[in-house]
Amino acid sequence: MTESTATEFNSADFRQAVGNFCTGVTIVTGLDDGAPVGFAAQSFVSLSLDPPLIAVCPAKSSTSWPRIRAAGAFCINILAADQLSICRAMAQTSVDKFAGIDWRSGLTGAPIISGGLAYVDCHLYEEHEAGDHTIAVGEVKDFSLVNGDASPLLYLRSGFGVYGETL
Ligand SMILES: Cc1cc2nc3c(=O)[nH]c(=O)nc-3n(C[C@H](O)[C@H](O)[C@H](O)COP(=O)(O)O)c2cc1C
């Protein structure tokens, strides 16, 4: 194991270190002129209760985020463990990612993907510059716990897993 210092930043080592923080997986969706767009994101966080805010961090290289931003609304779809294929599809770019995926429009118009654990439907509240990503803050307009009994899809150390044990 190597040590990184501020003067000698190694991005691969950094990713390996912070990849030990286990997250769930979401699909950030939006509706662009009637067309569903979306991308896989682990950077979702619940931010504030009053007002109800959440955040997600789109990369500046994302081709979907500018289209979602333009719509002014997005939906965070929290994936179940049996939705790994949806995650993989949504982690691609420049393809018809929604082919074969069942969805409906939520309150804001953003797509709610069927079979997820929960969704959070938002208006874009504000966006902050953050290096090669932005921090997109969403004001919650609607949410639902759709299937609280199903297992979440987990992401850890560049791999996927299933939650299995309560301590
Ligand atoms: C588990 C997982 C988590 C990801 N998290 C993020 C994220 O938080 N932010 C982001 O911009 N991309 C994230 N990505 C990468 C995007 O999903 C990927 O770059 C996608 O192709 C972007 O699609 P787009 O060009 O249509 O926006 C993640 C991918 C995976 C597989």
Coordinates of N, CA, C and O and ligand atoms in Angstrom, one line a residue:
M1 N 0.8 -1.2 0.0 CA 0.0 0.0 0.0 C 0.9 1.2 0.0 O 1.8 1.4 0.8
T2 N 0.6 2.2 -0.9 CA 1.4 3.4 -1.0 C 0.7 4.5 -0.2 O -0.5 4.5 0.0
E3 N 1.5 5.5 0.2 CA 0.9 6.7 0.9 C 0.9 7.8 -0.1 O 1.9 8.1 -0.8
S4 N -0.2 8.6 -0.1 CA -0.3 9.8 -1.0 C -0.1 11.0 -0.1 O -0.6 11.1 1.0
T5 N 0.6 12.0 -0.7 CA 0.8 13.2 0.0 C 0.1 14.3 -0.8 O -0.2 14.1 -2.0
A6 N 0.0 15.5 -0.3 CA -0.6 16.6 -1.0 C 0.3 17.0 -2.2 O -0.3 17.4 -3.2
T7 N 1.6 16.8 -2.1 CA 2.5 17.2 -3.2 C 2.5 16.1 -4.3 O 2.8 16.4 -5.4
E8 N 2.2 14.9 -3.9 CA 2.3 13.8 -4.8 C 1.0 13.1 -4.9 O 0.9 12.0 -4.3
F9 N 0.0 13.7 -5.5 CA -1.3 13.1 -5.5 C -1.4 12.0 -6.6 O -1.2 12.2 -7.8
N10 N -1.8 10.8 -6.2 CA -1.9 9.7 -7.1 C -3.4 9.4 -7.1 O -4.0 8.8 -6.2
S11 N -4.0 9.6 -8.3 CA -5.5 9.5 -8.4 C -5.9 8.0 -8.3 O -7.0 7.7 -7.7
A12 N -5.1 7.1 -8.7 CA -5.5 5.7 -8.6 C -5.5 5.2 -7.2 O -6.4 4.5 -6.7
D13 N -4.5 5.7 -6.4 CA -4.4 5.3 -5.0 C -5.6 6.0 -4.2 O -6.2 5.4 -3.3
F14 N -5.9 7.2 -4.6 CA -7.0 8.0 -4.0 C -8.3 7.2 -4.2 O -9.1 7.0 -3.3
R15 N -8.6 6.8 -5.5 CA -9.8 6.1 -5.8 C -9.9 4.8 -5.0 O -10.9 4.4 -4.5
Q16 N -8.7 4.1 -4.9 CA -8.7 2.9 -4.1 C -9.0 3.1 -2.7 O -9.8 2.3 -2.0
A17 N -8.5 4.2 -2.1 CA -8.7 4.5 -0.7 C -10.2 4.8 -0.5 O -10.9 4.2 0.4
V18 N -10.7 5.8 -1.2 CA -12.1 6.2 -1.0 C -13.1 5.2 -1.5 O -14.3 5.3 -1.0
G19 N -12.7 4.3 -2.3 CA -13.6 3.2 -2.7 C -13.9 2.2 -1.6 O -14.8 1.3 -1.8
N20 N -13.3 2.4 -0.5 CA -13.7 1.6 0.7 C -14.9 2.1 1.4 O -15.4 1.5 2.4
F21 N -15.4 3.3 0.9 CA -16.7 3.8 1.5 C -17.8 3.2 0.7 O -18.0 3.4 -0.5
C22 N -18.6 2.3 1.3 CA -19.7 1.6 0.6 C -20.9 2.5 0.4 O -21.3 3.2 1.3
T23 N -21.4 2.4 -0.8 CA -22.6 3.2 -1.1 C -23.7 2.3 -1.7 O -23.4 1.2 -2.1
G24 N -24.9 2.9 -1.9 CA -25.9 2.3 -2.8 C -25.6 2.8 -4.2 O -24.6 3.4 -4.5
V25 N -26.5 2.5 -5.1 CA -26.4 2.9 -6.5 C -27.7 3.5 -6.9 O -28.8 3.0 -6.6
T26 N -27.7 4.7 -7.5 CA -28.9 5.3 -8.0 C -28.8 5.6 -9.5 O -27.7 5.5 -10.1
I27 N -29.9 5.8 -10.1 CA -30.0 6.2 -11.5 C -30.6 7.6 -11.4 O -31.7 7.8 -10.9
V28 N -29.9 8.6 -11.9 CA -30.4 10.0 -12.0 C -31.1 10.1 -13.4 O -30.4 9.9 -14.4
T29 N -32.3 10.4 -13.3 CA -33.1 10.5 -14.6 C -33.7 11.9 -14.8 O -33.9 12.6 -13.9
G30 N -33.9 12.2 -16.1 CA -34.6 13.4 -16.5 C -35.3 13.2 -17.8 O -35.1 12.2 -18.5
L31 N -36.2 14.1 -18.1 CA -36.9 14.0 -19.4 C -36.5 15.2 -20.3 O -36.7 16.4 -19.9
D32 N -35.9 14.9 -21.4 CA -35.4 15.9 -22.4 C -36.3 15.9 -23.6 O -36.2 15.0 -24.4
D33 N -37.2 16.8 -23.7 CA -38.1 16.9 -24.8 C -38.9 15.6 -25.0 O -39.0 15.1 -26.1
G34 N -39.3 15.0 -23.9 CA -40.1 13.8 -24.0 C -39.2 12.5 -24.0 O -39.8 11.4 -23.9
A35 N -37.9 12.7 -24.1 CA -37.0 11.5 -24.2 C -36.4 11.3 -22.8 O -35.9 12.2 -22.2
P36 N -36.5 10.0 -22.3 CA -35.9 9.7 -21.0 C -34.3 9.7 -21.1 O -33.8 9.1 -22.1
V37 N -33.7 10.3 -20.2 CA -32.2 10.3 -20.1 C -31.8 10.0 -18.7 O -32.6 10.2 -17.7
G38 N -30.6 9.4 -18.5 CA -30.2 9.0 -17.2 C -28.8 8.5 -17.1 O -28.2 8.1 -18.1
F39 N -28.3 8.5 -15.9 CA -26.9 7.9 -15.7 C -26.8 7.3 -14.3 O -27.5 7.8 -13.4
A40 N -26.0 6.3 -14.1 CA -25.7 5.7 -12.8 C -24.9 6.6 -12.0 O -24.0 7.2 -12.4
A41 N -25.3 6.7 -10.7 CA -24.5 7.6 -9.8 C -24.5 7.0 -8.4 O -25.6 6.6 -7.8
Q42 N -23.4 7.0 -7.7 CA -23.2 6.6 -6.4 C -23.2 7.8 -5.4 O -23.2 7.6 -4.2
S43 N -23.0 9.0 -6.0 CA -22.7 10.2 -5.2 C -23.9 10.8 -4.6 O -23.9 12.0 -4.4
F44 N -25.0 10.1 -4.5 CA -26.2 10.6 -3.9 C -26.1 10.8 -2.4 O -25.5 9.9 -1.7
V45 N -26.6 11.9 -1.9 CA -26.7 12.1 -0.4 C -27.9 12.8 0.0 O -28.4 13.7 -0.8
S46 N -28.5 12.4 1.1 CA -29.6 13.2 1.7 C -29.0 14.4 2.4 O -28.0 14.2 3.2
L47 N -29.5 15.6 2.2 CA -28.8 16.8 2.6 C -29.5 17.6 3.7 O -28.9 18.0 4.6
S48 N -30.8 17.8 3.5 CA -31.5 18.7 4.4 C -32.9 18.3 4.5 O -33.5 17.8 3.6
L49 N -33.5 18.5 5.8 CA -34.9 18.2 6.0 C -35.8 19.4 5.8 O -36.9 19.4 5.5
D50 N -35.2 20.6 6.2 CA -36.0 21.8 6.1 C -35.1 23.0 5.5 O -34.4 23.6 6.2
P51 N -35.3 23.2 4.2 CA -36.2 22.5 3.3 C -35.6 21.1 2.9 O -34.5 20.9 3.1
P52 N -36.5 20.2 2.4 CA -36.0 18.9 2.0 C -35.1 19.0 0.8 O -35.6 19.3 -0.3
L53 N -33.8 18.7 1.0 CA -32.8 18.8 -0.1 C -32.0 17.5 -0.2 O -31.7 16.9 0.8
I54 N -31.6 17.1 -1.4 CA -30.7 16.0 -1.6 C -29.6 16.6 -2.6 O -29.8 17.6 -3.1
A55 N -28.5 15.8 -2.7 CA -27.5 16.2 -3.7 C -26.9 15.0 -4.4 O -27.0 13.9 -3.9
V56 N -26.4 15.3 -5.6 CA -25.8 14.2 -6.4 C -24.7 15.0 -7.2 O -24.8 16.2 -7.4
C57 N -23.6 14.2 -7.5 CA -22.5 14.9 -8.2 C -22.3 14.3 -9.6 O -21.6 13.3 -9.8
P58 N -22.8 15.0 -10.6 CA -22.5 14.6 -12.0 C -21.1 15.1 -12.4 O -20.7 16.2 -12.1
A59 N -20.4 14.2 -13.1 CA -19.1 14.5 -13.7 C -19.4 15.6 -14.8 O -20.4 15.5 -15.5
K60 N -18.4 16.4 -15.0 CA -18.5 17.4 -16.1 C -18.5 16.7 -17.5 O -18.9 17.3 -18.5
S61 N -18.0 15.4 -17.5 CA -18.0 14.7 -18.7 C -19.3 14.0 -19.0 O -19.5 13.4 -20.1
S62 N -20.3 14.1 -18.1 CA -21.6 13.4 -18.3 C -22.3 14.1 -19.5 O -22.4 15.3 -19.5
T63 N -22.8 13.3 -20.4 CA -23.5 13.8 -21.5 C -25.0 13.9 -21.2 O -25.7 14.7 -21.8
S64 N -25.5 13.2 -20.2 CA -26.9 13.2 -19.8 C -27.2 14.4 -18.9 O -28.3 15.0 -19.0
W65 N -26.2 14.8 -18.0 CA -26.5 15.8 -17.0 C -26.9 17.1 -17.7 O -27.9 17.8 -17.2
P66 N -26.2 17.6 -18.7 CA -26.7 18.9 -19.3 C -28.1 18.9 -19.8 O -28.8 19.9 -19.7
R67 N -28.5 17.7 -20.3 CA -29.9 17.6 -20.8 C -30.9 17.6 -19.6 O -32.0 18.1 -19.7
I68 N -30.5 16.9 -18.5 CA -31.3 16.9 -17.3 C -31.4 18.2 -16.7 O -32.5 18.7 -16.3
R69 N -30.3 18.9 -16.6 CA -30.2 20.3 -16.0 C -31.2 21.2 -16.8 O -31.9 22.0 -16.2
A70 N -31.1 21.1 -18.1 CA -32.0 21.9 -18.9 C -33.5 21.7 -18.6 O -34.3 22.7 -18.7
A71 N -33.8 20.5 -18.2 CA -35.2 20.2 -17.9 C -35.6 20.8 -16.5 O -36.7 21.0 -16.2
G72 N -34.5 21.1 -15.7 CA -34.8 21.7 -14.4 C -35.3 20.7 -13.3 O -35.7 21.2 -12.2
A73 N -35.4 19.5 -13.6 CA -35.9 18.5 -12.7 C -35.2 17.1 -12.9 O -34.8 16.8 -14.0
F74 N -35.1 16.4 -11.8 CA -34.5 15.1 -12.0 C -35.0 14.1 -10.9 O -35.6 14.6 -9.8
C75 N -34.9 12.9 -11.1 CA -35.4 11.9 -10.2 C -34.2 10.9 -9.8 O -33.5 10.5 -10.7
I76 N -34.1 10.7 -8.5 CA -33.1 9.8 -8.0 C -33.8 8.4 -7.8 O -34.7 8.3 -7.0
N77 N -33.4 7.4 -8.5 CA -33.9 6.1 -8.4 C -33.0 5.2 -7.7 O -31.8 4.9 -8.2
I78 N -33.3 4.7 -6.5 CA -32.4 3.9 -5.7 C -32.6 2.5 -6.1 O -33.7 1.9 -6.0
L79 N -31.5 1.8 -6.6 CA -31.6 0.5 -7.2 C -31.7 -0.6 -6.2 O -31.0 -0.6 -5.1
A80 N -32.5 -1.6 -6.5 CA -32.5 -2.9 -5.8 C -31.3 -3.8 -6.4 O -30.8 -3.6 -7.5
A81 N -31.0 -4.8 -5.6 CA -29.9 -5.7 -5.9 C -30.1 -6.4 -7.3 O -29.2 -6.7 -8.0
D82 N -31.4 -6.6 -7.6 CA -31.6 -7.4 -8.9 C -31.7 -6.4 -10.1 O -32.1 -6.8 -11.2
Q83 N -31.2 -5.2 -9.9 CA -31.2 -4.2 -11.0 C -29.8 -3.8 -11.5 O -29.6 -2.8 -12.0
L84 N -28.9 -4.8 -11.2 CA -27.5 -4.5 -11.7 C -27.4 -4.3 -13.2 O -26.6 -3.5 -13.7
S85 N -28.2 -5.0 -14.0 CA -28.2 -4.8 -15.4 C -28.6 -3.4 -15.8 O -28.1 -2.8 -16.8
I86 N -29.5 -2.8 -15.0 CA -30.0 -1.4 -15.3 C -28.8 -0.5 -15.0 O -28.5 0.5 -15.7
C87 N -28.1 -0.8 -13.9 CA -27.0 0.1 -13.5 C -25.9 0.0 -14.6 O -25.4 1.1 -15.0
R88 N -25.6 -1.2 -15.1 CA -24.6 -1.3 -16.2 C -25.0 -0.6 -17.4 O -24.2 0.1 -18.1
A89 N -26.3 -0.7 -17.8 CA -26.8 0.0 -19.0 C -26.7 1.5 -18.8 O -26.3 2.2 -19.7
M90 N -27.0 2.0 -17.6 CA -27.0 3.5 -17.4 C -25.6 4.0 -17.1 O -25.4 5.2 -17.0
A91 N -24.6 3.1 -17.0 CA -23.2 3.6 -16.9 C -22.5 3.7 -18.2 O -21.3 3.9 -18.3
Q92 N -23.3 3.4 -19.3 CA -22.8 3.6 -20.7 C -23.1 5.0 -21.1 O -23.9 5.7 -20.5
T93 N -22.6 5.4 -22.3 CA -22.9 6.7 -22.8 C -23.2 6.6 -24.3 O -22.8 5.6 -24.9
S94 N -24.0 7.6 -24.8 CA -24.3 7.6 -26.2 C -25.0 6.3 -26.7 O -24.7 5.9 -27.9
V95 N -25.8 5.7 -25.9 CA -26.6 4.6 -26.4 C -28.0 4.8 -25.9 O -28.3 5.7 -25.1
D96 N -29.0 4.0 -26.5 CA -30.4 4.1 -26.0 C -30.5 3.4 -24.7 O -30.8 2.2 -24.7
K97 N -30.2 4.0 -23.6 CA -30.1 3.3 -22.3 C -31.5 2.8 -21.8 O -31.5 1.9 -21.0
F98 N -32.6 3.4 -22.3 CA -33.9 3.1 -21.8 C -34.6 2.0 -22.6 O -35.7 1.6 -22.2
A99 N -33.9 1.5 -23.6 CA -34.5 0.4 -24.3 C -34.7 -0.8 -23.4 O -33.8 -1.3 -22.7
G100 N -35.9 -1.3 -23.3 CA -36.2 -2.5 -22.5 C -36.4 -2.1 -21.0 O -36.6 -3.1 -20.2
I101 N -36.3 -0.9 -20.7 CA -36.5 -0.5 -19.2 C -37.9 0.1 -19.1 O -38.3 1.0 -19.8
D102 N -38.6 -0.4 -18.0 CA -40.0 0.0 -17.8 C -39.9 1.3 -16.9 O -39.3 1.2 -15.8
W103 N -40.6 2.3 -17.3 CA -40.6 3.6 -16.5 C -41.8 4.3 -16.7 O -42.6 4.1 -17.7
R104 N -42.1 5.3 -15.8 CA -43.2 6.2 -16.0 C -42.7 7.6 -15.5 O -41.7 7.7 -14.7
S105 N -43.4 8.6 -15.9 CA -43.0 10.0 -15.5 C -43.6 10.2 -14.1 O -44.7 9.9 -13.8
G106 N -42.7 10.8 -13.3 CA -43.2 11.2 -11.9 C -43.8 12.6 -11.9 O -44.0 13.2 -13.0
L107 N -43.9 13.2 -10.7 CA -44.5 14.5 -10.6 C -43.8 15.6 -11.4 O -44.5 16.4 -12.0
T108 N -42.5 15.6 -11.4 CA -41.8 16.6 -12.1 C -41.6 16.3 -13.6 O -41.1 17.1 -14.4
G109 N -42.0 15.1 -14.0 CA -41.9 14.6 -15.4 C -40.7 13.7 -15.5 O -40.6 12.9 -16.5
A110 N -39.8 13.7 -14.6 CA -38.6 12.8 -14.6 C -39.0 11.4 -14.5 O -39.9 11.0 -13.7
P111 N -38.3 10.5 -15.2 CA -38.6 9.1 -15.2 C -38.4 8.4 -13.8 O -37.3 8.5 -13.2
I112 N -39.4 7.6 -13.4 CA -39.3 6.7 -12.3 C -39.2 5.3 -12.9 O -40.0 4.9 -13.6
I113 N -38.0 4.7 -12.6 CA -37.8 3.3 -13.1 C -38.5 2.3 -12.3 O -38.3 2.3 -11.0
S114 N -39.2 1.4 -12.9 CA -39.9 0.3 -12.2 C -39.0 -0.6 -11.5 O -37.9 -0.9 -12.0
G115 N -39.4 -1.1 -10.3 CA -38.6 -2.1 -9.6 C -37.6 -1.6 -8.6 O -36.9 -2.4 -8.0
G116 N -37.5 -0.3 -8.5 CA -36.5 0.3 -7.6 C -37.0 0.2 -6.1 O -38.1 -0.1 -5.8
L117 N -36.0 0.5 -5.2 CA -36.4 0.4 -3.8 C -37.2 1.7 -3.4 O -38.1 1.6 -2.6
A118 N -36.7 2.8 -3.9 CA -37.3 4.1 -3.6 C -36.9 5.1 -4.6 O -36.0 4.9 -5.4
Y119 N -37.7 6.2 -4.7 CA -37.3 7.3 -5.6 C -37.5 8.6 -4.9 O -38.3 8.8 -4.0
V120 N -36.7 9.6 -5.4 CA -36.8 11.0 -4.9 C -36.9 11.9 -6.1 O -35.9 12.0 -6.8
D121 N -38.0 12.6 -6.2 CA -38.2 13.4 -7.4 C -38.0 14.8 -7.1 O -38.6 15.3 -6.1
C122 N -37.2 15.5 -7.8 CA -36.7 16.9 -7.4 C -36.8 17.9 -8.5 O -36.7 17.6 -9.7
H123 N -36.9 19.1 -8.0 CA -36.6 20.3 -8.9 C -35.1 20.6 -8.6 O -34.6 20.5 -7.5
L124 N -34.4 21.0 -9.7 CA -33.0 21.5 -9.5 C -33.0 22.8 -8.7 O -33.6 23.8 -9.1
Y125 N -32.4 22.8 -7.5 CA -32.4 23.9 -6.6 C -31.2 24.8 -6.8 O -31.4 26.0 -6.9
E126 N -30.0 24.2 -6.9 CA -28.8 24.9 -7.2 C -27.7 24.0 -7.6 O -27.8 22.8 -7.3
E127 N -26.7 24.5 -8.2 CA -25.6 23.7 -8.6 C -24.3 24.4 -8.3 O -24.1 25.6 -8.5
H128 N -23.3 23.6 -7.8 CA -22.0 24.2 -7.3 C -20.9 23.6 -8.1 O -20.8 22.4 -8.3
E129 N -20.0 24.4 -8.5 CA -18.7 24.0 -9.2 C -17.9 23.1 -8.2 O -17.7 23.5 -7.1
A130 N -17.4 22.0 -8.7 CA -16.5 21.2 -7.8 C -15.5 20.4 -8.6 O -15.7 19.2 -8.8
G131 N -14.5 21.1 -9.1 CA -13.5 20.5 -9.9 C -14.0 19.8 -11.2 O -14.7 20.5 -12.0
D132 N -13.8 18.5 -11.4 CA -14.3 17.9 -12.6 C -15.7 17.4 -12.4 O -16.2 16.7 -13.3
H133 N -16.3 17.7 -11.3 CA -17.7 17.3 -11.1 C -18.5 18.6 -10.7 O -17.9 19.7 -10.5
T134 N -19.8 18.6 -10.7 CA -20.6 19.6 -10.0 C -21.4 19.0 -8.9 O -21.6 17.7 -8.9
I135 N -21.8 19.8 -8.0 CA -22.7 19.3 -6.9 C -24.1 19.8 -7.2 O -24.3 21.0 -7.2
A136 N -25.0 18.9 -7.6 CA -26.3 19.3 -8.0 C -27.2 19.1 -6.8 O -27.3 18.0 -6.3
V137 N -27.9 20.2 -6.3 CA -28.8 20.1 -5.2 C -30.2 20.1 -5.7 O -30.6 20.9 -6.5
G138 N -31.0 19.1 -5.2 CA -32.4 19.0 -5.6 C -33.3 19.3 -4.5 O -33.0 18.8 -3.3
E139 N -34.4 20.0 -4.8 CA -35.4 20.2 -3.8 C -36.5 19.1 -4.0 O -37.0 19.0 -5.1
V140 N -36.7 18.4 -2.9 CA -37.6 17.2 -3.0 C -39.1 17.6 -3.2 O -39.6 18.4 -2.4
K141 N -39.6 17.2 -4.3 CA -41.0 17.5 -4.6 C -41.9 16.3 -4.4 O -43.1 16.4 -4.1
D142 N -41.4 15.1 -4.5 CA -42.1 13.9 -4.3 C -41.1 12.7 -4.0 O -40.0 12.8 -4.4
F143 N -41.5 11.8 -3.2 CA -40.7 10.6 -3.0 C -41.6 9.5 -2.6 O -42.7 9.6 -2.2
S144 N -41.0 8.3 -2.7 CA -41.8 7.1 -2.2 C -40.8 5.9 -1.9 O -39.9 5.7 -2.7
L145 N -41.1 5.3 -0.8 CA -40.5 4.0 -0.5 C -41.3 2.9 -1.2 O -42.4 2.6 -0.8
V146 N -40.8 2.4 -2.3 CA -41.6 1.6 -3.2 C -41.5 0.1 -2.7 O -42.5 -0.6 -2.7
N147 N -40.3 -0.3 -2.3 CA -40.1 -1.7 -2.0 C -39.0 -1.8 -0.9 O -37.9 -2.1 -1.2
G148 N -39.4 -1.5 0.3 CA -38.5 -1.4 1.5 C -38.0 -2.8 1.9 O -37.0 -2.9 2.7
D149 N -38.6 -3.8 1.4 CA -38.2 -5.2 1.8 C -37.1 -5.8 0.9 O -36.4 -6.7 1.3
A150 N -36.9 -5.2 -0.2 CA -35.9 -5.7 -1.2 C -34.5 -5.3 -0.8 O -34.4 -4.3 -0.1
S151 N -33.5 -6.0 -1.2 CA -32.1 -5.7 -0.8 C -31.6 -4.6 -1.8 O -31.9 -4.6 -3.0
P152 N -30.9 -3.6 -1.2 CA -30.3 -2.6 -2.1 C -29.1 -3.1 -2.9 O -28.4 -4.1 -2.4
L153 N -28.8 -2.6 -4.0 CA -27.6 -2.8 -4.8 C -26.5 -2.0 -4.1 O -26.7 -0.8 -3.9
L154 N -25.4 -2.6 -3.7 CA -24.3 -1.9 -3.1 C -23.1 -1.8 -4.0 O -22.9 -2.6 -4.9
Y155 N -22.3 -0.7 -3.8 CA -21.1 -0.5 -4.6 C -19.9 -0.3 -3.6 O -20.0 0.6 -2.7
L156 N -18.9 -1.1 -3.7 CA -17.8 -1.1 -2.8 C -16.5 -1.6 -3.6 O -16.6 -2.6 -4.2
R157 N -15.4 -0.9 -3.4 CA -14.1 -1.3 -4.0 C -14.2 -1.7 -5.5 O -13.8 -2.7 -5.9
S158 N -14.9 -0.8 -6.2 CA -15.1 -0.9 -7.7 C -15.9 -2.2 -8.0 O -15.9 -2.6 -9.2
G159 N -16.7 -2.8 -7.1 CA -17.5 -3.9 -7.4 C -18.9 -3.8 -6.8 O -19.1 -2.9 -6.0
F160 N -19.7 -4.7 -7.1 CA -21.1 -4.7 -6.6 C -21.4 -5.8 -5.6 O -20.7 -6.8 -5.6
G161 N -22.3 -5.5 -4.7 CA -22.6 -6.5 -3.7 C -24.0 -6.4 -3.2 O -24.8 -5.5 -3.7
V162 N -24.4 -7.2 -2.3 CA -25.7 -7.3 -1.7 C -25.6 -7.2 -0.2 O -24.8 -7.9 0.4
Y163 N -26.4 -6.4 0.4 CA -26.5 -6.2 1.8 C -27.0 -7.5 2.4 O -28.0 -8.1 2.0
G164 N -26.3 -8.0 3.5 CA -26.7 -9.3 4.0 C -26.8 -9.4 5.5 O -27.5 -10.4 5.9
E165 N -26.3 -8.5 6.3 CA -26.3 -8.8 7.7 C -26.5 -7.5 8.5 O -25.8 -6.5 8.3
T166 N -27.3 -7.6 9.5 CA -27.6 -6.4 10.4 C -26.8 -6.7 11.7 O -26.9 -7.8 12.3
L167 N -26.0 -5.7 12.1 CA -25.1 -5.9 13.3 C -25.9 -5.4 14.6 O -26.7 -4.6 14.5
Ligands
LIG1 C1 -21.6 2.3 -9.6 C2 -21.4 3.6 -10.4 C3 -21.5 4.8 -9.8 C4 -21.3 6.0 -10.6 N1 -21.4 7.2 -10.0 C5 -21.3 8.3 -10.7 C6 -21.5 9.6 -10.1 O1 -21.8 9.7 -8.9 N2 -21.4 10.7 -10.9 C7 -21.2 10.6 -12.3 O2 -21.1 11.6 -12.9 N3 -20.9 9.4 -12.8 C8 -21.0 8.3 -12.1 N4 -20.8 7.0 -12.7 C9 -20.4 7.0 -14.1 C10 -21.6 7.3 -15.1 O3 -22.7 6.5 -14.8 C11 -21.1 7.0 -16.5 O4 -20.0 7.8 -16.7 C12 -22.1 7.2 -17.5 O5 -21.7 6.7 -18.8 C13 -22.5 8.7 -17.8 O6 -23.4 8.7 -18.8 P1 -23.8 10.0 -19.6 O7 -22.7 10.3 -20.5 O8 -25.0 9.5 -20.4 O9 -24.1 11.0 -18.6 C14 -21.0 5.9 -12.0 C15 -21.0 4.6 -12.5 C16 -21.2 3.5 -11.8 C17 -21.1 2.1 -12.5

